[in-house]
CSV table of N, CA and C in Angstrom, one decimal:
chain,number,residue,atom,x,y,z
A,2,MET,N,88.3,13.6,-14.5
A,2,MET,CA,88.2,14.2,-13.2
A,2,MET,C,87.4,15.5,-13.4
A,3,VAL,N,86.5,15.7,-12.4
A,3,VAL,CA,85.6,16.9,-12.4
A,3,VAL,C,86.0,17.8,-11.3
A,4,TYR,N,86.0,19.1,-11.5
A,4,TYR,CA,86.4,20.1,-10.5
A,4,TYR,C,85.3,21.1,-10.4
A,5,LYS,N,85.1,21.6,-9.1
A,5,LYS,CA,84.2,22.7,-8.9
A,5,LYS,C,85.1,24.0,-8.8
A,6,VAL,N,84.9,24.9,-9.6
A,6,VAL,CA,85.6,26.2,-9.6
A,6,VAL,C,84.7,27.3,-9.2
A,7,GLU,N,85.1,28.0,-8.1
A,7,GLU,CA,84.3,29.0,-7.5
A,7,GLU,C,85.1,30.4,-7.7
A,8,PHE,N,84.3,31.4,-8.1
A,8,PHE,CA,84.9,32.7,-8.4
A,8,PHE,C,84.2,33.7,-7.5
A,9,GLU,N,85.0,34.6,-6.9
A,9,GLU,CA,84.5,35.8,-6.2
A,9,GLU,C,85.0,37.0,-7.0
A,10,ILE,N,84.1,37.8,-7.5
A,10,ILE,CA,84.4,38.9,-8.5
A,10,ILE,C,83.9,40.2,-7.9
A,11,PRO,N,84.7,41.3,-7.9
A,11,PRO,CA,84.3,42.6,-7.4
A,11,PRO,C,83.0,43.0,-8.2
A,12,ASN,N,82.2,43.7,-7.5
A,12,ASN,CA,81.0,44.3,-8.1
A,12,ASN,C,80.9,45.7,-7.8
A,13,GLY,N,80.2,46.5,-8.7
A,13,GLY,CA,80.0,47.9,-8.4
A,13,GLY,C,80.9,48.7,-9.3
A,14,SER,N,80.8,50.0,-9.1
A,14,SER,CA,81.6,51.0,-9.9
A,14,SER,C,82.1,52.0,-8.9
A,15,ALA,N,83.0,52.9,-9.4
A,15,ALA,CA,83.6,53.9,-8.6
A,15,ALA,C,82.5,54.6,-7.7
A,16,GLY,N,82.7,54.7,-6.5
A,16,GLY,CA,81.8,55.4,-5.6
A,16,GLY,C,80.7,54.5,-5.0
A,17,GLU,N,80.6,53.3,-5.5
A,17,GLU,CA,79.6,52.4,-5.0
A,17,GLU,C,80.3,51.2,-4.3
A,18,ALA,N,80.0,51.0,-3.0
A,18,ALA,CA,80.5,49.8,-2.3
A,18,ALA,C,79.4,48.7,-2.4
A,19,GLN,N,79.6,47.6,-3.1
A,19,GLN,CA,78.6,46.6,-3.2
A,19,GLN,C,79.3,45.2,-2.9
A,20,PRO,N,78.4,44.3,-2.5
A,20,PRO,CA,79.0,42.9,-2.2
A,20,PRO,C,79.6,42.3,-3.4
A,21,ARG,N,80.5,41.4,-3.2
A,21,ARG,CA,81.2,40.7,-4.3
A,21,ARG,C,80.2,39.7,-4.9
A,22,GLN,N,80.4,39.4,-6.2
A,22,GLN,CA,79.6,38.4,-6.9
A,22,GLN,C,80.2,37.0,-6.7
A,23,HIS,N,79.4,36.0,-6.5
A,23,HIS,CA,80.0,34.6,-6.4
A,23,HIS,C,79.4,33.8,-7.5
A,24,PHE,N,80.2,33.1,-8.2
A,24,PHE,CA,79.8,32.2,-9.3
A,24,PHE,C,80.6,30.9,-9.1
A,25,SER,N,79.9,29.8,-9.4
A,25,SER,CA,80.6,28.5,-9.4
A,25,SER,C,80.2,27.7,-10.6
A,26,MET,N,81.1,26.8,-11.1
A,26,MET,CA,80.9,26.0,-12.2
A,26,MET,C,81.6,24.7,-12.0
A,27,LEU,N,81.1,23.6,-12.7
A,27,LEU,CA,81.8,22.3,-12.7
A,27,LEU,C,82.5,22.2,-14.0
A,28,VAL,N,83.8,21.8,-13.9
A,28,VAL,CA,84.7,21.8,-15.1
A,28,VAL,C,85.3,20.4,-15.2
A,29,ASP,N,85.1,19.7,-16.3
A,29,ASP,CA,85.8,18.4,-16.6
A,29,ASP,C,87.2,18.7,-17.0
A,30,GLU,N,88.1,18.0,-16.5
A,30,GLU,CA,89.6,18.2,-16.7
A,30,GLU,C,89.9,18.2,-18.2
A,31,ALA,N,89.1,17.4,-19.0
A,31,ALA,CA,89.4,17.3,-20.4
A,31,ALA,C,88.7,18.3,-21.3
A,32,ARG,N,88.0,19.3,-20.7
A,32,ARG,CA,87.2,20.2,-21.4
A,32,ARG,C,87.3,21.6,-20.8
A,33,LYS,N,86.9,22.6,-21.6
A,33,LYS,CA,86.8,24.0,-21.1
A,33,LYS,C,85.4,24.2,-20.6
A,34,GLY,N,85.3,24.8,-19.4
A,34,GLY,CA,84.0,25.2,-18.8
A,34,GLY,C,83.6,26.6,-19.2
A,35,VAL,N,82.3,26.8,-19.5
A,35,VAL,CA,81.8,28.1,-19.9
A,35,VAL,C,80.6,28.4,-19.0
A,36,PHE,N,80.5,29.6,-18.5
A,36,PHE,CA,79.5,30.1,-17.6
A,36,PHE,C,79.0,31.5,-18.1
A,37,GLN,N,77.7,31.7,-18.2
A,37,GLN,CA,77.3,33.0,-18.6
A,37,GLN,C,76.1,33.4,-17.8
A,38,ALA,N,76.1,34.6,-17.1
A,38,ALA,CA,75.0,35.2,-16.4
A,38,ALA,C,74.8,36.6,-17.0
A,39,ALA,N,73.9,36.7,-17.9
A,39,ALA,CA,73.7,38.0,-18.6
A,39,ALA,C,72.3,38.3,-18.9
A,40,LYS,N,72.0,39.5,-19.2
A,40,LYS,CA,70.7,39.9,-19.7
A,40,LYS,C,70.9,40.6,-21.0
A,41,ARG,N,69.8,40.6,-21.8
A,41,ARG,CA,69.8,41.2,-23.2
A,41,ARG,C,69.3,42.6,-23.0
A,42,VAL,N,70.1,43.6,-23.6
A,42,VAL,CA,69.8,45.0,-23.6
A,42,VAL,C,69.6,45.5,-25.0
A,43,PRO,N,68.5,46.1,-25.3
A,43,PRO,CA,68.3,46.6,-26.7
A,43,PRO,C,69.1,47.8,-27.0
A,44,VAL,N,69.7,47.9,-28.2
A,44,VAL,CA,70.4,49.0,-28.6
A,44,VAL,C,69.9,49.3,-30.1
A,45,ALA,N,69.9,50.6,-30.5
A,45,ALA,CA,69.4,50.9,-31.8
A,45,ALA,C,70.7,51.1,-32.7
A,46,ALA,N,70.7,50.3,-33.8
A,46,ALA,CA,71.8,50.4,-34.7
A,46,ALA,C,71.2,50.2,-36.1
A,47,GLY,N,70.3,51.1,-36.5
A,47,GLY,CA,69.6,51.0,-37.8
A,47,GLY,C,68.3,50.2,-37.5
A,48,SER,N,68.5,48.9,-37.3
A,48,SER,CA,67.4,48.0,-36.8
A,48,SER,C,67.7,47.6,-35.4
A,49,PRO,N,66.7,47.2,-34.6
A,49,PRO,CA,66.9,46.9,-33.2
A,49,PRO,C,67.9,45.7,-33.1
A,50,GLN,N,68.8,45.8,-32.2
A,50,GLN,CA,69.8,44.8,-31.9
A,50,GLN,C,69.9,44.6,-30.4
A,51,TYR,N,70.4,43.5,-29.9
A,51,TYR,CA,70.5,43.3,-28.5
A,51,TYR,C,72.0,43.0,-28.2
A,52,VAL,N,72.4,43.4,-27.0
A,52,VAL,CA,73.8,43.2,-26.5
A,52,VAL,C,73.6,42.5,-25.2
A,53,ASP,N,74.4,41.4,-24.9
A,53,ASP,CA,74.4,40.7,-23.6
A,53,ASP,C,75.3,41.5,-22.7
A,54,VAL,N,74.8,41.8,-21.5
A,54,VAL,CA,75.6,42.4,-20.4
A,54,VAL,C,75.5,41.5,-19.2
A,55,GLY,N,76.6,41.4,-18.5
A,55,GLY,CA,76.7,40.5,-17.3
A,55,GLY,C,78.1,40.0,-17.2
A,56,VAL,N,78.1,38.7,-16.9
A,56,VAL,CA,79.4,38.0,-16.6
A,56,VAL,C,79.5,36.8,-17.6
A,57,ASN,N,80.7,36.7,-18.2
A,57,ASN,CA,81.0,35.5,-19.0
A,57,ASN,C,82.3,34.9,-18.4
A,58,ILE,N,82.4,33.7,-18.1
A,58,ILE,CA,83.6,33.0,-17.6
A,58,ILE,C,83.9,31.8,-18.4
A,59,GLU,N,85.1,31.7,-18.9
A,59,GLU,CA,85.6,30.5,-19.5
A,59,GLU,C,86.8,30.0,-18.7
A,60,CYS,N,86.9,28.7,-18.4
A,60,CYS,CA,88.1,28.3,-17.8
A,60,CYS,C,88.3,26.8,-18.0
A,61,ALA,N,89.6,26.4,-17.9
A,61,ALA,CA,90.0,25.0,-18.0
A,61,ALA,C,90.9,24.7,-16.8
A,62,VAL,N,90.8,23.5,-16.3
A,62,VAL,CA,91.6,23.0,-15.1
A,62,VAL,C,92.4,21.8,-15.5
A,63,GLN,N,93.7,21.8,-15.1
A,63,GLN,CA,94.6,20.7,-15.3
A,63,GLN,C,95.3,20.4,-13.9
A,64,GLU,N,95.0,19.3,-13.3
A,64,GLU,CA,95.6,19.0,-12.0
A,64,GLU,C,97.0,18.3,-12.2
A,65,SER,N,97.9,18.7,-11.3
A,65,SER,CA,99.2,18.1,-11.3
A,65,SER,C,99.8,18.3,-9.9
A,66,GLY,N,100.1,17.1,-9.2
A,66,GLY,CA,100.7,17.2,-7.9
A,66,GLY,C,100.0,17.9,-6.8
A,67,GLY,N,98.6,17.7,-6.8
A,67,GLY,CA,97.8,18.4,-5.7
A,67,GLY,C,97.6,19.8,-6.0
A,68,LYS,N,98.0,20.3,-7.1
A,68,LYS,CA,97.7,21.7,-7.5
A,68,LYS,C,96.9,21.7,-8.8
A,69,ALA,N,96.2,22.8,-9.1
A,69,ALA,CA,95.4,22.9,-10.3
A,69,ALA,C,95.9,24.1,-11.1
A,70,ALA,N,96.2,23.8,-12.3
A,70,ALA,CA,96.6,24.9,-13.3
A,70,ALA,C,95.2,25.4,-13.8
A,71,LEU,N,95.0,26.7,-13.7
A,71,LEU,CA,93.7,27.3,-14.0
A,71,LEU,C,94.0,28.3,-15.1
A,72,HIS,N,93.3,28.1,-16.3
A,72,HIS,CA,93.5,29.0,-17.4
A,72,HIS,C,92.1,29.5,-17.9
A,73,GLY,N,92.0,30.8,-18.2
A,73,GLY,CA,90.8,31.2,-18.8
A,73,GLY,C,90.6,32.7,-18.9
A,74,GLU,N,89.4,33.1,-19.0
A,74,GLU,CA,89.1,34.5,-19.2
A,74,GLU,C,87.7,34.9,-18.5
A,75,ILE,N,87.7,36.1,-17.9
A,75,ILE,CA,86.5,36.6,-17.3
A,75,ILE,C,86.1,37.9,-18.0
A,76,GLU,N,84.9,38.0,-18.5
A,76,GLU,CA,84.4,39.2,-19.1
A,76,GLU,C,83.3,39.8,-18.3
A,77,LEU,N,83.4,41.0,-17.9
A,77,LEU,CA,82.4,41.7,-17.1
A,77,LEU,C,81.8,42.9,-18.0
A,78,SER,N,80.5,43.0,-18.1
A,78,SER,CA,80.0,44.1,-18.8
A,78,SER,C,78.7,44.6,-18.1
A,79,GLY,N,78.4,45.8,-18.3
A,79,GLY,CA,77.2,46.4,-17.7
A,79,GLY,C,76.9,47.8,-18.3
A,80,ILE,N,75.7,48.2,-18.0
A,80,ILE,CA,75.3,49.6,-18.4
A,80,ILE,C,75.9,50.6,-17.4
A,81,THR,N,76.7,51.5,-18.0
A,81,THR,CA,77.3,52.5,-17.1
A,81,THR,C,76.6,53.9,-17.2
A,82,GLY,N,75.7,54.0,-18.1
A,82,GLY,CA,74.9,55.2,-18.2
A,82,GLY,C,74.1,55.2,-19.5
A,83,TYR,N,73.5,56.4,-19.8
A,83,TYR,CA,72.7,56.5,-21.0
A,83,TYR,C,73.1,57.7,-21.8
A,84,SER,N,73.0,57.7,-23.1
A,84,SER,CA,73.2,58.8,-24.0
A,84,SER,C,72.0,59.1,-24.8
A,85,ASN,N,71.6,60.3,-24.9
A,85,ASN,CA,70.4,60.7,-25.7
A,85,ASN,C,70.9,61.0,-27.1
A,86,ILE,N,70.5,60.2,-28.1
A,86,ILE,CA,70.8,60.5,-29.5
A,86,ILE,C,69.5,60.6,-30.2
A,87,SER,N,69.2,61.8,-30.8
A,87,SER,CA,68.0,62.0,-31.5
A,87,SER,C,66.8,61.7,-30.7
A,88,SER,N,66.7,62.1,-29.5
A,88,SER,CA,65.7,61.9,-28.5
A,88,SER,C,65.5,60.4,-28.2
A,89,ILE,N,66.4,59.6,-28.5
A,89,ILE,CA,66.4,58.1,-28.1
A,89,ILE,C,67.5,57.9,-27.0
A,90,SER,N,67.1,57.3,-25.9
A,90,SER,CA,68.0,57.0,-24.9
A,90,SER,C,68.8,55.7,-25.2
A,91,GLU,N,70.1,55.8,-25.4
A,91,GLU,CA,70.9,54.6,-25.7
A,91,GLU,C,71.7,54.2,-24.5
A,92,PRO,N,71.8,53.0,-24.2
A,92,PRO,CA,72.7,52.6,-23.1
A,92,PRO,C,74.2,52.7,-23.5
A,93,ILE,N,75.0,53.1,-22.5
A,93,ILE,CA,76.4,53.0,-22.6
A,93,ILE,C,76.9,51.8,-21.9
A,94,VAL,N,77.5,50.9,-22.7
A,94,VAL,CA,77.9,49.6,-22.1
A,94,VAL,C,79.4,49.6,-21.8
A,95,GLY,N,79.8,49.4,-20.6
A,95,GLY,CA,81.2,49.3,-20.1
A,95,GLY,C,81.6,47.8,-20.1
A,96,GLN,N,82.8,47.5,-20.5
A,96,GLN,CA,83.2,46.1,-20.6
A,96,GLN,C,84.7,46.0,-20.1
A,97,ARG,N,85.0,44.9,-19.3
A,97,ARG,CA,86.3,44.6,-18.9
A,97,ARG,C,86.6,43.1,-19.2
A,98,LYS,N,87.7,42.8,-19.8
A,98,LYS,CA,88.1,41.4,-20.0
A,98,LYS,C,89.4,41.2,-19.2
A,99,MET,N,89.4,40.1,-18.5
A,99,MET,CA,90.6,39.7,-17.7
A,99,MET,C,91.0,38.3,-18.0
A,100,ALA,N,92.2,38.0,-18.4
A,100,ALA,CA,92.7,36.7,-18.6
A,100,ALA,C,93.5,36.2,-17.4
A,101,PHE,N,93.4,34.9,-17.1
A,101,PHE,CA,94.2,34.3,-16.0
A,101,PHE,C,94.9,33.0,-16.5
A,102,ASN,N,96.1,32.8,-16.0
A,102,ASN,CA,96.8,31.6,-16.3
A,102,ASN,C,97.7,31.4,-15.0
A,103,THR,N,97.2,30.6,-14.1
A,103,THR,CA,97.9,30.5,-12.8
A,103,THR,C,97.7,29.1,-12.2
A,104,THR,N,98.5,28.8,-11.2
A,104,THR,CA,98.4,27.5,-10.5
A,104,THR,C,97.9,27.8,-9.1
A,105,VAL,N,96.9,27.0,-8.6
A,105,VAL,CA,96.4,27.2,-7.3
A,105,VAL,C,96.4,25.9,-6.5
A,106,GLU,N,96.5,26.0,-5.2
A,106,GLU,CA,96.4,24.8,-4.3
A,106,GLU,C,94.9,24.4,-4.3
A,107,LEU,N,94.6,23.1,-4.4
A,107,LEU,CA,93.3,22.6,-4.4
A,107,LEU,C,92.7,23.0,-3.0
A,108,GLY,N,91.4,23.5,-3.0
A,108,GLY,CA,90.7,23.8,-1.8
A,108,GLY,C,91.1,25.1,-1.1
A,109,THR,N,92.0,25.9,-1.7
A,109,THR,CA,92.5,27.1,-1.1
A,109,THR,C,92.0,28.3,-1.9
A,110,ARG,N,91.4,29.3,-1.2
A,110,ARG,CA,91.1,30.6,-1.9
A,110,ARG,C,92.3,31.3,-2.3
A,111,THR,N,92.4,31.6,-3.6
A,111,THR,CA,93.6,32.2,-4.1
A,111,THR,C,93.3,33.4,-5.0
A,112,VAL,N,94.0,34.5,-4.9
A,112,VAL,CA,93.8,35.7,-5.8
A,112,VAL,C,94.4,35.3,-7.1
A,113,ILE,N,93.6,35.3,-8.2
A,113,ILE,CA,94.1,34.9,-9.5
A,113,ILE,C,94.2,36.2,-10.4
A,114,ILE,N,93.5,37.3,-10.1
A,114,ILE,CA,93.6,38.5,-10.8
A,114,ILE,C,93.6,39.7,-9.8
A,115,ASP,N,94.6,40.6,-10.0
A,115,ASP,CA,94.6,41.8,-9.2
A,115,ASP,C,94.5,42.9,-10.2
A,116,ASP,N,93.3,43.5,-10.5
A,116,ASP,CA,93.1,44.4,-11.6
A,116,ASP,C,93.1,45.9,-11.1
A,117,PRO,N,94.3,46.6,-11.2
A,117,PRO,CA,94.3,47.9,-10.7
A,117,PRO,C,93.5,48.9,-11.5
A,118,LYS,N,92.9,48.5,-12.6
A,118,LYS,CA,92.1,49.4,-13.4
A,118,LYS,C,90.6,49.2,-13.1
A,119,ALA,N,90.3,48.2,-12.2
A,119,ALA,CA,88.9,47.9,-11.9
A,119,ALA,C,88.3,49.1,-11.2
A,120,PRO,N,87.0,49.5,-11.5
A,120,PRO,CA,86.3,50.5,-10.8
A,120,PRO,C,86.2,50.1,-9.3
A,121,SER,N,86.4,51.0,-8.4
A,121,SER,CA,86.5,50.7,-7.0
A,121,SER,C,85.9,51.8,-6.1
A,122,ALA,N,85.2,51.4,-5.1
A,122,ALA,CA,84.7,52.4,-4.1
A,122,ALA,C,85.9,52.9,-3.3
A,123,ASP,N,86.9,52.1,-3.1
A,123,ASP,CA,88.1,52.5,-2.4
A,123,ASP,C,89.3,52.1,-3.2
A,124,PRO,N,89.9,53.0,-4.0
A,124,PRO,CA,91.1,52.6,-4.8
A,124,PRO,C,92.2,52.0,-4.0
A,125,ALA,N,92.4,52.3,-2.8
A,125,ALA,CA,93.5,51.8,-2.0
A,125,ALA,C,93.2,50.3,-1.5
A,126,SER,N,92.0,49.9,-1.6
A,126,SER,CA,91.6,48.5,-1.1
A,126,SER,C,91.8,47.5,-2.2
A,127,ALA,N,92.7,46.6,-2.0
A,127,ALA,CA,93.0,45.6,-3.0
A,127,ALA,C,91.8,44.6,-3.2
A,128,ALA,N,91.0,44.4,-2.1
A,128,ALA,CA,89.9,43.5,-2.1
A,128,ALA,C,88.8,43.9,-3.1
A,129,THR,N,88.7,45.2,-3.4
A,129,THR,CA,87.7,45.6,-4.3
A,129,THR,C,88.1,45.4,-5.8
A,130,ARG,N,89.3,45.0,-6.0
A,130,ARG,CA,89.8,44.8,-7.4
A,130,ARG,C,90.3,43.5,-7.7
A,131,GLN,N,90.2,42.6,-6.7
A,131,GLN,CA,90.8,41.2,-6.9
A,131,GLN,C,89.7,40.2,-7.2
A,132,VAL,N,90.1,39.3,-8.1
A,132,VAL,CA,89.3,38.1,-8.4
A,132,VAL,C,89.9,36.9,-7.7
A,133,VAL,N,89.1,36.2,-6.9
A,133,VAL,CA,89.5,35.1,-6.1
A,133,VAL,C,88.9,33.8,-6.6
A,134,ALA,N,89.7,32.8,-6.7
A,134,ALA,CA,89.2,31.5,-7.1
A,134,ALA,C,89.5,30.4,-6.1
A,135,THR,N,88.6,29.4,-6.0
A,135,THR,CA,88.8,28.2,-5.3
A,135,THR,C,88.5,27.0,-6.1
A,136,VAL,N,89.4,26.0,-6.2
A,136,VAL,CA,89.2,24.8,-7.0
A,136,VAL,C,89.2,23.6,-6.1
A,137,THR,N,88.1,22.8,-6.2
A,137,THR,CA,88.0,21.6,-5.4
A,137,THR,C,87.7,20.4,-6.3
A,138,LYS,N,88.2,19.3,-5.9
A,138,LYS,CA,88.0,18.1,-6.7
A,138,LYS,C,86.6,17.5,-6.3
A,139,VAL,N,85.8,17.2,-7.4
A,139,VAL,CA,84.4,16.7,-7.1
A,139,VAL,C,84.5,15.1,-7.2
A,140,ASN,N,85.2,14.6,-8.2
A,140,ASN,CA,85.3,13.1,-8.3
A,140,ASN,C,86.6,12.8,-9.1
């Protein structure tokens, strides 16, 4: 069985109100799905190296009784600023990893992560720190 898993992930950092990011992936019930949307950023560490920044999602789906057990991890990273070291501007990379292990109703938007540590334009607003998932059966 194949499932479409859609994620809505908060975007932005403290003081910035930005739209949510939407990602979707097809996941075979017998396998783990992996999704990466990232760019390579150069960093100096003796010799030039590159770091991927963006979104990495891994998840697995197991259906039982009209519900889907959803297991996985979301990693968000991005450049949060720059530091000048010996007249070289180095990126400062911020990173958050969030694991989830939950059961959702097929076809229903469900909050799978409520991250109180997430950067938010409005700390009182749960919507800016929640990850929402929808799982639908494809075949």
